[in-house]
Each structure stands twice: as structure tokens, then as C-alpha cells.
mmCIF file with all atom_site columns, C-alpha atoms in Angstrom:
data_model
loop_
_atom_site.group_PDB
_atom_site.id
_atom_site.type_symbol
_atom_site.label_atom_id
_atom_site.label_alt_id
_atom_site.label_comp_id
_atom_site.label_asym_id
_atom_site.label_entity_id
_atom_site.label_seq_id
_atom_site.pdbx_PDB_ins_code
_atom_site.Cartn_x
_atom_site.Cartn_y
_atom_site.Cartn_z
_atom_site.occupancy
_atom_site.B_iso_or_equiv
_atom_site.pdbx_formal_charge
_atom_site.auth_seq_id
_atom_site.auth_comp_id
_atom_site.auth_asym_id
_atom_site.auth_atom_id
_atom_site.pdbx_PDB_model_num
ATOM 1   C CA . UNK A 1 1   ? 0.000   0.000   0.000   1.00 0.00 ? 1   UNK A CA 1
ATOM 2   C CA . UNK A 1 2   ? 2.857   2.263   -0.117  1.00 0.00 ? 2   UNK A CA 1
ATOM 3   C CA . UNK A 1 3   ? 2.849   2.892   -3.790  1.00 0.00 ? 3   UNK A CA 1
ATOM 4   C CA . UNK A 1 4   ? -0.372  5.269   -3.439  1.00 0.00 ? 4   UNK A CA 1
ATOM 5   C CA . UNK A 1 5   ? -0.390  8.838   -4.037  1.00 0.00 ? 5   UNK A CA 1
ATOM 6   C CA . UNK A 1 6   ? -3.294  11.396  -2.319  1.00 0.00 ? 6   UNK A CA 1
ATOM 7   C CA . UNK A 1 7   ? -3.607  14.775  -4.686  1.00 0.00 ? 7   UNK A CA 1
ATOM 8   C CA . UNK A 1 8   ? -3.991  18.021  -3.165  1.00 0.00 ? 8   UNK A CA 1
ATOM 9   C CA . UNK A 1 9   ? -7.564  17.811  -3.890  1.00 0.00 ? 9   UNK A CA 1
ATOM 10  C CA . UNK A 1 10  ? -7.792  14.005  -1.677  1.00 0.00 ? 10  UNK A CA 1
ATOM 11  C CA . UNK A 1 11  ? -8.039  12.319  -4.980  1.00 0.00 ? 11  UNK A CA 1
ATOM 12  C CA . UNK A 1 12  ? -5.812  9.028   -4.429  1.00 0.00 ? 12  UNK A CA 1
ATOM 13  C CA . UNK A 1 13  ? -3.508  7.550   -7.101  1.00 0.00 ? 13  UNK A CA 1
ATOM 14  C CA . UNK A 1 14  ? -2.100  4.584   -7.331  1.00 0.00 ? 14  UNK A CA 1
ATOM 15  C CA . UNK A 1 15  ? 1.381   3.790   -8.926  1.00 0.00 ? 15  UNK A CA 1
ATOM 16  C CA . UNK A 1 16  ? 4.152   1.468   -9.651  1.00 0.00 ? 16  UNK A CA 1
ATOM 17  C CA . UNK A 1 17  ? 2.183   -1.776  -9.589  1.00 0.00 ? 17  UNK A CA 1
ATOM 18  C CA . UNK A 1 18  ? 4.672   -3.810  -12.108 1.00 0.00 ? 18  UNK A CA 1
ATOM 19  C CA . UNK A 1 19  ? 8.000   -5.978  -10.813 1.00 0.00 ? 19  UNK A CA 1
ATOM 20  C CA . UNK A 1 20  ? 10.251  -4.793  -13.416 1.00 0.00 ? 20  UNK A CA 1
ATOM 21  C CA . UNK A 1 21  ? 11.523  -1.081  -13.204 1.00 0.00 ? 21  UNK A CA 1
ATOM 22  C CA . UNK A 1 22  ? 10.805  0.758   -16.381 1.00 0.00 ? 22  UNK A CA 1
ATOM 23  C CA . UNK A 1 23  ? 8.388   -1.912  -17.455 1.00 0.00 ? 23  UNK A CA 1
ATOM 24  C CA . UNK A 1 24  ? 5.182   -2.529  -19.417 1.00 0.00 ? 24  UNK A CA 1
ATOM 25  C CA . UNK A 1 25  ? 2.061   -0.429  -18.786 1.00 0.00 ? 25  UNK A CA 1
ATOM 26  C CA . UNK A 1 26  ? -0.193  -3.070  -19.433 1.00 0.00 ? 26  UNK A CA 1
ATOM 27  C CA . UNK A 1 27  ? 1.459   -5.263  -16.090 1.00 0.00 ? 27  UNK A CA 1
ATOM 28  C CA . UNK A 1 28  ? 0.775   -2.555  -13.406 1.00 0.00 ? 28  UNK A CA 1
ATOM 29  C CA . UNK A 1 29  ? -2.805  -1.603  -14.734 1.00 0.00 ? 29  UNK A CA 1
ATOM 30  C CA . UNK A 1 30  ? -2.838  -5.834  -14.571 1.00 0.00 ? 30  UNK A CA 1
ATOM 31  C CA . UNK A 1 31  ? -1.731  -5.864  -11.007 1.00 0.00 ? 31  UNK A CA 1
ATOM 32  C CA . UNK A 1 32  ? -3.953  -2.420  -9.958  1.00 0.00 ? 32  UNK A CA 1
ATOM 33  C CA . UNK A 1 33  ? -6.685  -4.584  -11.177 1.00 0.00 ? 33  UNK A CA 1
ATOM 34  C CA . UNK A 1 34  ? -5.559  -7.558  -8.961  1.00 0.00 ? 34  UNK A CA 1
ATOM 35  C CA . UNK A 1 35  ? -5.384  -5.195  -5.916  1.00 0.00 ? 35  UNK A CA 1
ATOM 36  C CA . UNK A 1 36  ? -9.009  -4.249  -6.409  1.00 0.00 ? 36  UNK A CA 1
ATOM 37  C CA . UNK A 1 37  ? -12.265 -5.737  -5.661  1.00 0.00 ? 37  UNK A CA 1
ATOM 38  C CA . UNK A 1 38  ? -13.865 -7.102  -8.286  1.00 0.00 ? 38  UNK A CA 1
ATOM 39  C CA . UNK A 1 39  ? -17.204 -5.164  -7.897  1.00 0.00 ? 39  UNK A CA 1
ATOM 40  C CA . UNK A 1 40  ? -14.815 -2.180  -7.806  1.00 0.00 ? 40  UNK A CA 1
ATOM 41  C CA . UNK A 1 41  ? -12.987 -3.190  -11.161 1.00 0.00 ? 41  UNK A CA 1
ATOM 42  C CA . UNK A 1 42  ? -15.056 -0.828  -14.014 1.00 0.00 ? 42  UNK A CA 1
ATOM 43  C CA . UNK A 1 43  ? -14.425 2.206   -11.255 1.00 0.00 ? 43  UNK A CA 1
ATOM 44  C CA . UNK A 1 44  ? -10.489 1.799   -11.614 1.00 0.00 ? 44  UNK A CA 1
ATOM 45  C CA . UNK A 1 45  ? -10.269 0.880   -14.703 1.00 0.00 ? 45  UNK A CA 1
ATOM 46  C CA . UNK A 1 46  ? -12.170 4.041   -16.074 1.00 0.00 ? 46  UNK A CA 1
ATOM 47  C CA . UNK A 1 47  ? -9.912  6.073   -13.934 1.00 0.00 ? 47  UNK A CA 1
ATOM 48  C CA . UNK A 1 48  ? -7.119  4.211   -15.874 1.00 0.00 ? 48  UNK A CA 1
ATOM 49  C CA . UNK A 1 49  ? -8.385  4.503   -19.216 1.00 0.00 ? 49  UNK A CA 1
ATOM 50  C CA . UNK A 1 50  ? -10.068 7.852   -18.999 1.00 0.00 ? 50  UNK A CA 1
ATOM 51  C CA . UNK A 1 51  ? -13.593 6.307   -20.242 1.00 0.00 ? 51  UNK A CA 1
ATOM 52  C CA . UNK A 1 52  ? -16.114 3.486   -19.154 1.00 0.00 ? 52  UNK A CA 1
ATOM 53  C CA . UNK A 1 53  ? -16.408 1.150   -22.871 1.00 0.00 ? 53  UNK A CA 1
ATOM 54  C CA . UNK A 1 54  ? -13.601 -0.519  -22.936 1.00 0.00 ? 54  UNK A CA 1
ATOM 55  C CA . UNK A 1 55  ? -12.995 -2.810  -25.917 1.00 0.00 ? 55  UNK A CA 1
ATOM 56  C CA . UNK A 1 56  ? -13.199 -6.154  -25.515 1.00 0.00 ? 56  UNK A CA 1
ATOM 57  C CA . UNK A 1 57  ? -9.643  -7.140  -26.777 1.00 0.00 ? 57  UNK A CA 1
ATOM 58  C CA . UNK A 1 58  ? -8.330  -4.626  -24.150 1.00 0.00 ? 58  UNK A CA 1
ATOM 59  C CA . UNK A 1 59  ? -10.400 -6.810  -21.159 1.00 0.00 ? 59  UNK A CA 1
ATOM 60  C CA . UNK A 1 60  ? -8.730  -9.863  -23.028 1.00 0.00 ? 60  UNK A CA 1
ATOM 61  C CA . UNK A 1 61  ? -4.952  -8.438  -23.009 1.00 0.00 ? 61  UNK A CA 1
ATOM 62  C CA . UNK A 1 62  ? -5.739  -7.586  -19.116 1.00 0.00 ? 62  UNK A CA 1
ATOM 63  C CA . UNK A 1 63  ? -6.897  -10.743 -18.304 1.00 0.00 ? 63  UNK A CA 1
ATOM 64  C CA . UNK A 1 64  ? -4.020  -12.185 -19.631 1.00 0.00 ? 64  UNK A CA 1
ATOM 65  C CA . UNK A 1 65  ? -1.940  -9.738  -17.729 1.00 0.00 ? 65  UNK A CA 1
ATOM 66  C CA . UNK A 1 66  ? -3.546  -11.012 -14.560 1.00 0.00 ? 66  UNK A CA 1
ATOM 67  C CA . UNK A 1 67  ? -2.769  -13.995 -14.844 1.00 0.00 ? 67  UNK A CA 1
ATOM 68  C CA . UNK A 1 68  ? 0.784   -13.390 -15.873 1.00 0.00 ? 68  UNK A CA 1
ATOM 69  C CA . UNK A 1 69  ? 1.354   -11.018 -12.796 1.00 0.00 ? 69  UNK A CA 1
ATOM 70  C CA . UNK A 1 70  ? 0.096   -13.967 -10.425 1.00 0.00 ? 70  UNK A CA 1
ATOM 71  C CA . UNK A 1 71  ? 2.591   -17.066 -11.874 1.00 0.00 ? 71  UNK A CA 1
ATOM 72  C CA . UNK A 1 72  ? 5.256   -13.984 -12.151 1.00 0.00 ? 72  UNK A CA 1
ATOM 73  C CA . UNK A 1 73  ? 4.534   -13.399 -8.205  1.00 0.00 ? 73  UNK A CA 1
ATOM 74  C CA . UNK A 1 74  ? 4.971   -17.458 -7.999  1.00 0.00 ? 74  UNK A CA 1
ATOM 75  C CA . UNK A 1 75  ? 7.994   -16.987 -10.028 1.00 0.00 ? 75  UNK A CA 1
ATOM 76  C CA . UNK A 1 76  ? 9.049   -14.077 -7.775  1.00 0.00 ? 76  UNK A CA 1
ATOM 77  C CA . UNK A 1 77  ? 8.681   -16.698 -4.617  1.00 0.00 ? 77  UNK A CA 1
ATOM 78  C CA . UNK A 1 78  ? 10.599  -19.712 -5.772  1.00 0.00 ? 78  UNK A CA 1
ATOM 79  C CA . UNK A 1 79  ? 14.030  -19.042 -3.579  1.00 0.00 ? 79  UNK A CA 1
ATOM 80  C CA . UNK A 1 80  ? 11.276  -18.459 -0.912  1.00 0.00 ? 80  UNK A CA 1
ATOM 81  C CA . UNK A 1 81  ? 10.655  -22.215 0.871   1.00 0.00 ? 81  UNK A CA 1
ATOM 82  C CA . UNK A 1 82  ? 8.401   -20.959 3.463   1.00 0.00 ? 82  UNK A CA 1
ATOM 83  C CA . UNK A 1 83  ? 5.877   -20.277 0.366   1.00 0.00 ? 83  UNK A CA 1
ATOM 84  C CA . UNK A 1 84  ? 6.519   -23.409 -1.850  1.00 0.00 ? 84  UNK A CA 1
ATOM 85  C CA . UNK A 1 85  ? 3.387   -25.654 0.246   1.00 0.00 ? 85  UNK A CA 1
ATOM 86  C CA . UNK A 1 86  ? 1.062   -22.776 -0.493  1.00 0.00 ? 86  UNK A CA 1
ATOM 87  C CA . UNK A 1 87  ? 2.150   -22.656 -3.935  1.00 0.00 ? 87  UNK A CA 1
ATOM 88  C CA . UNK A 1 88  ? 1.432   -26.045 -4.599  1.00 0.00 ? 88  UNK A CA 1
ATOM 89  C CA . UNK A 1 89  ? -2.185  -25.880 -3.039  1.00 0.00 ? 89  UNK A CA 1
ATOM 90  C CA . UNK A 1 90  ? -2.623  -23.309 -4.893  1.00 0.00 ? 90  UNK A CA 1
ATOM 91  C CA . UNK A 1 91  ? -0.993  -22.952 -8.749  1.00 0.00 ? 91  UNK A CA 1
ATOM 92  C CA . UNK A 1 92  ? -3.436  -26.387 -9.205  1.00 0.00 ? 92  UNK A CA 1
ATOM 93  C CA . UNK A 1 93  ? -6.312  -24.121 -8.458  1.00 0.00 ? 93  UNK A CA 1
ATOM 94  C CA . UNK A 1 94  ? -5.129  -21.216 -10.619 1.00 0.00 ? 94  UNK A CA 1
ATOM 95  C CA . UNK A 1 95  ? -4.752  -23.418 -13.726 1.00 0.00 ? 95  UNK A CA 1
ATOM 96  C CA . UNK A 1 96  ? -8.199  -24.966 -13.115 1.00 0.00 ? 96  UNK A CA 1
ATOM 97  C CA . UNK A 1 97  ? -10.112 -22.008 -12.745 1.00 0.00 ? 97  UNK A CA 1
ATOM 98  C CA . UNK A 1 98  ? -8.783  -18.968 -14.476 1.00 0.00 ? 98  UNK A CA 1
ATOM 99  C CA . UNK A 1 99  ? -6.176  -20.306 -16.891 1.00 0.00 ? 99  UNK A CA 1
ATOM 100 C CA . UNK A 1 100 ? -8.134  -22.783 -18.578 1.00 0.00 ? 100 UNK A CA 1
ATOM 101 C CA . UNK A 1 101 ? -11.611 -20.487 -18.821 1.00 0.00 ? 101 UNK A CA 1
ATOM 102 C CA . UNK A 1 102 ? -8.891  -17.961 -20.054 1.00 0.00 ? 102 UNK A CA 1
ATOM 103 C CA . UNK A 1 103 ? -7.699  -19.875 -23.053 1.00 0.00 ? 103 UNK A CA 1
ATOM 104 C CA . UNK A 1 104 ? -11.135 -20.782 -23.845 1.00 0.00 ? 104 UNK A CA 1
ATOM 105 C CA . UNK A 1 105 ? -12.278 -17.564 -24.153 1.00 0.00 ? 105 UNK A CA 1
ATOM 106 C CA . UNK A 1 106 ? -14.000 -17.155 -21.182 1.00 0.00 ? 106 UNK A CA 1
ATOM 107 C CA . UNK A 1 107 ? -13.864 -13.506 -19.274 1.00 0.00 ? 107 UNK A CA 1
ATOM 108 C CA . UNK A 1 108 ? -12.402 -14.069 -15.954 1.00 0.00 ? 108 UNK A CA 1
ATOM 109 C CA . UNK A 1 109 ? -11.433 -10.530 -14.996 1.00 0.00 ? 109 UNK A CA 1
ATOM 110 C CA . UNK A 1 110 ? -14.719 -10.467 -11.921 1.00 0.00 ? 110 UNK A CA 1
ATOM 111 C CA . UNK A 1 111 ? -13.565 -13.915 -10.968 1.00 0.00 ? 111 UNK A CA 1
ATOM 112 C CA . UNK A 1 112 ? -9.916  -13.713 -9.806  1.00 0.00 ? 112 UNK A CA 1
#
């Protein structure tokens, strides 16, 4: 929660959701998402993209995104023992029921 910003007008901002430095816009609107209720989703996204109808390959890159920012946080965990029983409950779990929906063109971006 550090990587939030409040305006001088209270508005609050969030940055520098992405793992890699100077990195790809598309992975820290990705991991914003993640940080966000779902029912909340449409609110930050507009506030991302500056309008509510967003397209539906955009929704389809993000989802992707999503799920790339998750296995990268696995990734991000390996030298980390403590977390590799968790990991295995739960990267079964992921696969299941977001990647697989995911390639078959279901929209998972209210379900993760």
C-alpha cells in the first residue's frame, strides 16, 4: 500500500504496480486490477483509461496480464521455501479455474 499517491484535492492515485523497473504499462494496470475488488474493477479501470467502454480485446490483453502477474509473483517466490506448500495448493487451483476459462475464451477478470 505504499505505492499510493493522495492529490492536493484528496483524490488518491495509485502507482508502480509492475516488478520490473521501467516496465510494461499493461502489467501494473494488470496488477492495480488484482489489488481491487472485483465489484470495484469498471471504477479503476475508467480512472485508468479515462472512459467506461472498454474494448473487448483490451479486457482480453488484461486478463491475460492477470494472470501473468500472479505465476510472475509465484515466479518471484521460488528461492522463498516458506511459500513453496502454499504454492502447490494453490498454482493447481489457478490453472483450473482462471487459466483454462482464459484460453477458452471465457472472461475471468470479476472472478480472480
Amino acid at each position: 500500500m505504499g505505492n499510493t499517491i493522495v492529490t492536493l484535492d484528496d483524490k488518491l492515485s495509485f502507482i508502480d504496480f509492475g516488478f520490473f523497473g521501467p516496465r510494461y504499462y499493461g502489467i501494473d494496470v494488470a496488477m492495480g486490477a488484482l489489488m481491487i475488488p472485483a465489484e470495484l474493477r469498471d471504477t479503476f479501470l475508467e480512472g485508468v483509461y479515462g472512459h467506461s467502454s472498454i474494448q473487448e480485446e483490451e479486457v482480453v490483453r488484461l486478463e491475460g496480464f492477470m494472470l501473468l502477474s500472479i505465476i510472475g509473483f509465484y515466479a518471484f517466490q521460488m528461492g522463498n521455501e516458506k511459500m513453496h506448500d502454499w504454492m502447490r495448493e494453490r498454482m493447481p487451483k489457478l490453472c483450473s479455474d482462471y487459466g483454462l476459462p482464459y484460453i477458452s475464451g471465457e472472461r475471468i477478470i470479476y472472478s480472480i
